[in-house]
JSON list of C-alpha atoms in Angstrom, two decimals:
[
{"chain": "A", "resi": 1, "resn": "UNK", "atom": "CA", "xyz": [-45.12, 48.95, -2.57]},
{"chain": "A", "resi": 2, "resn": "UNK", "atom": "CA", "xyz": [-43.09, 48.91, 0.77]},
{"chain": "A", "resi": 3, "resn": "UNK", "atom": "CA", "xyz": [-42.13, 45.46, 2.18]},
{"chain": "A", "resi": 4, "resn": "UNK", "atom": "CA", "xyz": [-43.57, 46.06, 5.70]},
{"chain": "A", "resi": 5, "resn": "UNK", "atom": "CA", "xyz": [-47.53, 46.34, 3.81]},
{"chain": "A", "resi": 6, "resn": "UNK", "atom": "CA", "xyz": [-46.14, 43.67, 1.10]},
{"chain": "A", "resi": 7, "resn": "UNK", "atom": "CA", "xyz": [-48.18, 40.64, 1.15]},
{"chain": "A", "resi": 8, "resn": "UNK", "atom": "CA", "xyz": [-47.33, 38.62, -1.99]},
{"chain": "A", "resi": 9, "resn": "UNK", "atom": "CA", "xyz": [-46.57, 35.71, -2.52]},
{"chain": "A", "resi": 10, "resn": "UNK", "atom": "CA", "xyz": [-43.01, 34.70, -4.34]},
{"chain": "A", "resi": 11, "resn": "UNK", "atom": "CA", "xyz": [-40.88, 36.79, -6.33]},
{"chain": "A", "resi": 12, "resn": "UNK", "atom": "CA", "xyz": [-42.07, 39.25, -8.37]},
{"chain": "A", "resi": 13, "resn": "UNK", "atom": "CA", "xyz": [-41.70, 39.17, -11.83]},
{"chain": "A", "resi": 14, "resn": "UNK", "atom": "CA", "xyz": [-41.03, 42.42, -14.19]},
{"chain": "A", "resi": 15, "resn": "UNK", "atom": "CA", "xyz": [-41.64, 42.06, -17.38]},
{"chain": "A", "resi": 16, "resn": "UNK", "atom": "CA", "xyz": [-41.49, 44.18, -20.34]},
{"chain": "A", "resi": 17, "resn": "UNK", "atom": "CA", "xyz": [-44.39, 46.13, -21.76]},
{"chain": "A", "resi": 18, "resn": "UNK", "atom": "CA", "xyz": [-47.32, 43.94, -21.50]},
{"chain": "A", "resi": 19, "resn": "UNK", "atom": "CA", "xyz": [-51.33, 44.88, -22.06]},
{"chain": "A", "resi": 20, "resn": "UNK", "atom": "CA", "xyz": [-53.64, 44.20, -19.39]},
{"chain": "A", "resi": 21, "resn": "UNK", "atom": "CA", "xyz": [-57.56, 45.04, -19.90]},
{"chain": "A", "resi": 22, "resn": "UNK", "atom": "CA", "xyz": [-59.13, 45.57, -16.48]},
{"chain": "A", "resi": 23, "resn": "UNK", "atom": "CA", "xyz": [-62.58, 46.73, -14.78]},
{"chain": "A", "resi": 24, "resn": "UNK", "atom": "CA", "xyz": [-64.16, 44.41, -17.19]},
{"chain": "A", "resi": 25, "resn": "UNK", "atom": "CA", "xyz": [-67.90, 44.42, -17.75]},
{"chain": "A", "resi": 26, "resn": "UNK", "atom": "CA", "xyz": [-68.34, 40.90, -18.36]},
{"chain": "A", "resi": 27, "resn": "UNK", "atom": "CA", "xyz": [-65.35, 38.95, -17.46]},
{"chain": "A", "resi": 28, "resn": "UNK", "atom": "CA", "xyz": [-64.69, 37.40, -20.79]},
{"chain": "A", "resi": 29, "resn": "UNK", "atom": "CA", "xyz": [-62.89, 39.31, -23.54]},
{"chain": "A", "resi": 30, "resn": "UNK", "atom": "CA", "xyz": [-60.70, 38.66, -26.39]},
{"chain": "A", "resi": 31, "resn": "UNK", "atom": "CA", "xyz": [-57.04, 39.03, -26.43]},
{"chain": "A", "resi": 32, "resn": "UNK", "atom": "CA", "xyz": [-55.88, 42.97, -26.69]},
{"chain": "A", "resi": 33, "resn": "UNK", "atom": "CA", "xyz": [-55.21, 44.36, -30.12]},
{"chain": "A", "resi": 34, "resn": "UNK", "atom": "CA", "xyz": [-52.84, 46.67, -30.21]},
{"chain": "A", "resi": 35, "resn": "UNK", "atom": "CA", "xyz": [-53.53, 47.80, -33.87]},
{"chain": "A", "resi": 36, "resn": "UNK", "atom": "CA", "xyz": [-57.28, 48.67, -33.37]},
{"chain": "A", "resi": 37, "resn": "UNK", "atom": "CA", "xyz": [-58.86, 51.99, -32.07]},
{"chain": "A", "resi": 38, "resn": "UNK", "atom": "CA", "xyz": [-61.68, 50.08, -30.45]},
{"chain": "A", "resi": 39, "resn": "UNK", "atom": "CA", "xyz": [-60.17, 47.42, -28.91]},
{"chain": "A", "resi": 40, "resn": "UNK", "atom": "CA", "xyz": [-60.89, 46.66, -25.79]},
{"chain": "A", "resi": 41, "resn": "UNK", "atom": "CA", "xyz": [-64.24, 48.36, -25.71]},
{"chain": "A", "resi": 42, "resn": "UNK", "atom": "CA", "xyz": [-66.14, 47.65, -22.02]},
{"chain": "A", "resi": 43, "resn": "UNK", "atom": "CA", "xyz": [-62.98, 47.44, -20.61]},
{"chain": "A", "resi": 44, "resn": "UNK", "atom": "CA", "xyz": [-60.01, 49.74, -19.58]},
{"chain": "A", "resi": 45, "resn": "UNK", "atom": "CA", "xyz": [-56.32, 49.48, -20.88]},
{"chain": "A", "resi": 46, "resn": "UNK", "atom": "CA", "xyz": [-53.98, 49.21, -18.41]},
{"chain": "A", "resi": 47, "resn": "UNK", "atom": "CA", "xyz": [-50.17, 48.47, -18.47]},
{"chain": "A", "resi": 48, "resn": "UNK", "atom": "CA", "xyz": [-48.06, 45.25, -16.21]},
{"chain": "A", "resi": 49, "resn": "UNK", "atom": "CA", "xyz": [-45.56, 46.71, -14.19]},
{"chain": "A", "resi": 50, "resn": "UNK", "atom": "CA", "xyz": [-44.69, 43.64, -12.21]},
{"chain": "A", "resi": 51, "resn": "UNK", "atom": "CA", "xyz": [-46.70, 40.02, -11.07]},
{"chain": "A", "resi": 52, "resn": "UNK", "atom": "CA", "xyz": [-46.20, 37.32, -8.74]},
{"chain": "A", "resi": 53, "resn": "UNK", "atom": "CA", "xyz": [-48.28, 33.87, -7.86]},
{"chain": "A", "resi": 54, "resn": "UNK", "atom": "CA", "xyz": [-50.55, 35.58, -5.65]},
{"chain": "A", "resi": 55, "resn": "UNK", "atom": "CA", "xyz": [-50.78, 39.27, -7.56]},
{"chain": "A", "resi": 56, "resn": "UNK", "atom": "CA", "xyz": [-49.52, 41.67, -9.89]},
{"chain": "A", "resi": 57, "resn": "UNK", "atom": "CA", "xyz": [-49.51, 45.41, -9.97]},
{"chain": "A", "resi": 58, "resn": "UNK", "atom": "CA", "xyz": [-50.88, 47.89, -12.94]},
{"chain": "A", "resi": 59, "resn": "UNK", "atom": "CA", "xyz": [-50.58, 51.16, -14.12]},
{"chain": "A", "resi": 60, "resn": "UNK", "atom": "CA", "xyz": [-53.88, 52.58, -15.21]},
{"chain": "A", "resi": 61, "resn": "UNK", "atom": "CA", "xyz": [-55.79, 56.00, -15.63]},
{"chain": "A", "resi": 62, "resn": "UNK", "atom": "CA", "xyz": [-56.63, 57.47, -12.07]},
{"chain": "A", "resi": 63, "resn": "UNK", "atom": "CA", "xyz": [-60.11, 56.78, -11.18]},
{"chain": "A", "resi": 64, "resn": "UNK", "atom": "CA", "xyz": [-62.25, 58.12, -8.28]},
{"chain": "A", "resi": 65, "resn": "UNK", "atom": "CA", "xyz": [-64.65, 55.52, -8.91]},
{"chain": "A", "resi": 66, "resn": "UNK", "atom": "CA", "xyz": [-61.77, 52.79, -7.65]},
{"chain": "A", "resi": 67, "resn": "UNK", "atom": "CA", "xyz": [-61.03, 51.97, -3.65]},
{"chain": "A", "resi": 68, "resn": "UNK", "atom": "CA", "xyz": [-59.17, 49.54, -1.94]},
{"chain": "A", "resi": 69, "resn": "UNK", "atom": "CA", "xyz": [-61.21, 46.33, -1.28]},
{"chain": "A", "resi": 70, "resn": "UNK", "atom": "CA", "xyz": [-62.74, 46.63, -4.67]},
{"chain": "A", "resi": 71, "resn": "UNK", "atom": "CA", "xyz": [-63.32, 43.58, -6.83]},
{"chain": "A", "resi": 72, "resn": "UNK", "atom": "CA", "xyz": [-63.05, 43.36, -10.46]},
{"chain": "A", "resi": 73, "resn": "UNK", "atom": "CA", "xyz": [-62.01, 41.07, -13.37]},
{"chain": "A", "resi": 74, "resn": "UNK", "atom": "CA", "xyz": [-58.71, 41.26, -15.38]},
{"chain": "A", "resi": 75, "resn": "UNK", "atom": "CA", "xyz": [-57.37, 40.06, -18.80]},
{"chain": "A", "resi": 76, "resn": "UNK", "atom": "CA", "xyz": [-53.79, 39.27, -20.03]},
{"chain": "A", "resi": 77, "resn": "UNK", "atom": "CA", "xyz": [-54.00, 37.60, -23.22]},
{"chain": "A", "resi": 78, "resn": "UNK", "atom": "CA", "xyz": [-57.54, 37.26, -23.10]},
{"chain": "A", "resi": 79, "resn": "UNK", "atom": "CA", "xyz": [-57.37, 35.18, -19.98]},
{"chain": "A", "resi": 80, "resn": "UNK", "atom": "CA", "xyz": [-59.64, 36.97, -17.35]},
{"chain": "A", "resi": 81, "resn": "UNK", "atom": "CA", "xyz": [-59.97, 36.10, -13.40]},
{"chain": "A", "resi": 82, "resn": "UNK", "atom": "CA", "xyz": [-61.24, 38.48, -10.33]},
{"chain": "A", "resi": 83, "resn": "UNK", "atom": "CA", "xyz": [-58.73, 40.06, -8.22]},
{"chain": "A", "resi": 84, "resn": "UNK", "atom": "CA", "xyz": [-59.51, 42.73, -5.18]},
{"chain": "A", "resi": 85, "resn": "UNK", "atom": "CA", "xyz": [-57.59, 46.29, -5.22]},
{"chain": "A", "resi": 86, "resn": "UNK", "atom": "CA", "xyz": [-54.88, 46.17, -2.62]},
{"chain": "A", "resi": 87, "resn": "UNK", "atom": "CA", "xyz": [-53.16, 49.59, -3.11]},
{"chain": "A", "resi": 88, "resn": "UNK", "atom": "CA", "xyz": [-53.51, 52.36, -4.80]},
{"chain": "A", "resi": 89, "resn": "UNK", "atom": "CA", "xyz": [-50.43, 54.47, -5.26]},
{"chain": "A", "resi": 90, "resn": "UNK", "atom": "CA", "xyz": [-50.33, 57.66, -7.40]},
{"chain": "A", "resi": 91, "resn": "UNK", "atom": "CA", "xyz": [-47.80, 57.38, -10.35]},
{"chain": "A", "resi": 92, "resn": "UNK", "atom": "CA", "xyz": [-45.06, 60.11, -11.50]},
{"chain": "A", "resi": 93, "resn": "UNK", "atom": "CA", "xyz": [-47.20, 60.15, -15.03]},
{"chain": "A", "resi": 94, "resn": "UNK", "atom": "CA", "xyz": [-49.90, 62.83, -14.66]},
{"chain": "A", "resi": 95, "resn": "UNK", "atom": "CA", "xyz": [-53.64, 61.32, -14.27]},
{"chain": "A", "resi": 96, "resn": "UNK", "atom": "CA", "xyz": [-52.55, 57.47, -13.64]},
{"chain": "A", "resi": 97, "resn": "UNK", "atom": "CA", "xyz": [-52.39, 55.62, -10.78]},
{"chain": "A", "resi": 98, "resn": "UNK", "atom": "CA", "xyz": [-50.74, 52.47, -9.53]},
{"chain": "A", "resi": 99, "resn": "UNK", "atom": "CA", "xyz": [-52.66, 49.13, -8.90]},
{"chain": "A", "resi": 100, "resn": "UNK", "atom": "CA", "xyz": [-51.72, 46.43, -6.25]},
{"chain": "A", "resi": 101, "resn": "UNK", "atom": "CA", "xyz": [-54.02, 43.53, -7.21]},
{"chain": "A", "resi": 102, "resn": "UNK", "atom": "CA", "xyz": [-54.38, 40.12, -5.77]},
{"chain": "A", "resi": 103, "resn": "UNK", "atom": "CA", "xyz": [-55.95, 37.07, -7.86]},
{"chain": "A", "resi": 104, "resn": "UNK", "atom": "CA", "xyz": [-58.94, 35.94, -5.83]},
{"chain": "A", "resi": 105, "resn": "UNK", "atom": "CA", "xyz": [-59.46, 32.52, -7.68]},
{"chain": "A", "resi": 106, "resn": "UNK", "atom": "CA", "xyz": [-56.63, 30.36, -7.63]},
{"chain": "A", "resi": 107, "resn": "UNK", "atom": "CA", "xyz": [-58.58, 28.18, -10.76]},
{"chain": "A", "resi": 108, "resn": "UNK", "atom": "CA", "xyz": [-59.11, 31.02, -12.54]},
{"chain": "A", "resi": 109, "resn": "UNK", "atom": "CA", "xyz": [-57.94, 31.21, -16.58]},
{"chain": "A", "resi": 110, "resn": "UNK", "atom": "CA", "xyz": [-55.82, 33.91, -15.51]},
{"chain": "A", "resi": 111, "resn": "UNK", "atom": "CA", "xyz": [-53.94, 32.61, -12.19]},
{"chain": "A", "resi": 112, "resn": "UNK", "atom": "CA", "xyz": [-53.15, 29.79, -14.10]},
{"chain": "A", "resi": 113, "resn": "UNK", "atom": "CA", "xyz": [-51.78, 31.75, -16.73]},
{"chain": "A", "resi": 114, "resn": "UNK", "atom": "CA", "xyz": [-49.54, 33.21, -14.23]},
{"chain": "A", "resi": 115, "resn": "UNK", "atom": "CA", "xyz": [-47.99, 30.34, -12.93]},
{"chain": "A", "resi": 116, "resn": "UNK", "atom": "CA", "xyz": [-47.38, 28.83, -16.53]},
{"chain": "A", "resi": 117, "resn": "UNK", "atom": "CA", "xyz": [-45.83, 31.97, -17.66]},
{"chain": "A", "resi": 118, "resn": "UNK", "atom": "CA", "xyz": [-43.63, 31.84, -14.09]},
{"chain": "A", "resi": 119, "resn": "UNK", "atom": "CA", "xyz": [-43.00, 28.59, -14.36]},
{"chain": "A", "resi": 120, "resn": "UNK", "atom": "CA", "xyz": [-41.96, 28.70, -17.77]},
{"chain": "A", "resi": 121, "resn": "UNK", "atom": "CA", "xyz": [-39.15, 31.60, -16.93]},
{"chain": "A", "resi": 122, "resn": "UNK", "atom": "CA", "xyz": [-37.93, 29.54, -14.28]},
{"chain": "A", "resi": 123, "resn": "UNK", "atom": "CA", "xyz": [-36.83, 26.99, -15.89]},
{"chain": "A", "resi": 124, "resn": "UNK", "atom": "CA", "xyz": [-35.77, 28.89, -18.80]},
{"chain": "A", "resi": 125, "resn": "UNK", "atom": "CA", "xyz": [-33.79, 31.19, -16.81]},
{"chain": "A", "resi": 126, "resn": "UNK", "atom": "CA", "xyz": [-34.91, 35.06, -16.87]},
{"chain": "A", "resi": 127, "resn": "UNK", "atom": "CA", "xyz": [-36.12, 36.91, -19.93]},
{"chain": "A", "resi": 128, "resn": "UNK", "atom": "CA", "xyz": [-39.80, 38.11, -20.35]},
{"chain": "A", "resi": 129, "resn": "UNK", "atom": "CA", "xyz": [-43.09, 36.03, -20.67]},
{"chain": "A", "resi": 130, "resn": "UNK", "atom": "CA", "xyz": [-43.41, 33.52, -22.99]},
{"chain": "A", "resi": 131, "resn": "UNK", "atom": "CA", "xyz": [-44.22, 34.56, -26.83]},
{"chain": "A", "resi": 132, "resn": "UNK", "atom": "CA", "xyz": [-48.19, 33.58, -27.28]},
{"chain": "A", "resi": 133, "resn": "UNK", "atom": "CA", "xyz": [-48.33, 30.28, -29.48]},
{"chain": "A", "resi": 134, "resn": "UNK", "atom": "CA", "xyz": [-48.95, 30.59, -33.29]},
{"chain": "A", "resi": 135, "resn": "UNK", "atom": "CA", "xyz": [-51.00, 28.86, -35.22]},
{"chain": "A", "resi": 136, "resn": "UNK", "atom": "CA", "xyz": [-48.63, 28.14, -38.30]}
]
């Protein structure tokens, strides 16, 4: 994204290869798992390139059905909020595009999963986001 269009907020963030589920049916949906076929059924799989306090941006199949000013609901680690589509940018990889999304609900599960994960790498220095809590 060029600086002169560039409207985030902060610094942005890249991290390393994290699953995003996006265009979501019904807003809610379970954290992704990577070792099953179906998962993430209702939803499209999509890849973090980069994210910030006020957006993030995606790489995801190239869809006609998909304009700027469109809303829709994603989910990183099964924490879902709306965002609007930016920019659309075509990618080097055949048949995806590029997503500039901003969050549209600053109290949304997933905004606020943002700025823990940003806050957390902050104070810990860099390194990528946080590893999801267990349940030993």
């Amino acid at each position: 994204m060029d600086s002169e269009k560039d409207r985030r907020l902060g610094t942005r963030h890249v991290l390393g290869p994290i699953a995003v589920r996006w265009r979501l049916d019904d807003g809610l949906v379970a954290p992704v798992d990577q070792d099953r076929a179906d998962a993430g059924a209702g939803a499209e799989r999509a890849g973090l390139l980069d994210l910030s306090v006020s957006g993030c941006r995606i790489m995801a199949r190239a869809s006609d059905d998909i304009a700027v000013g469109d809303w829709t609901m994603v989910s990183i680690r099964g924490r879902s909020g709306p965002v609007v589509v930016r920019r659309i940018l075509p990618s080097r990889q055949e048949g995806f595009s590029q997503y500039g999304l901003e969050f549209l609900d600053p109290l949304s599960e997933l905004t606020q999963l943002v700025h823990e994960e940003i806050a957390l790498r902050k104070a810990r220095g860099a390194g990528i986001l946080a590893p999801e809590a267990s349940s030993d």
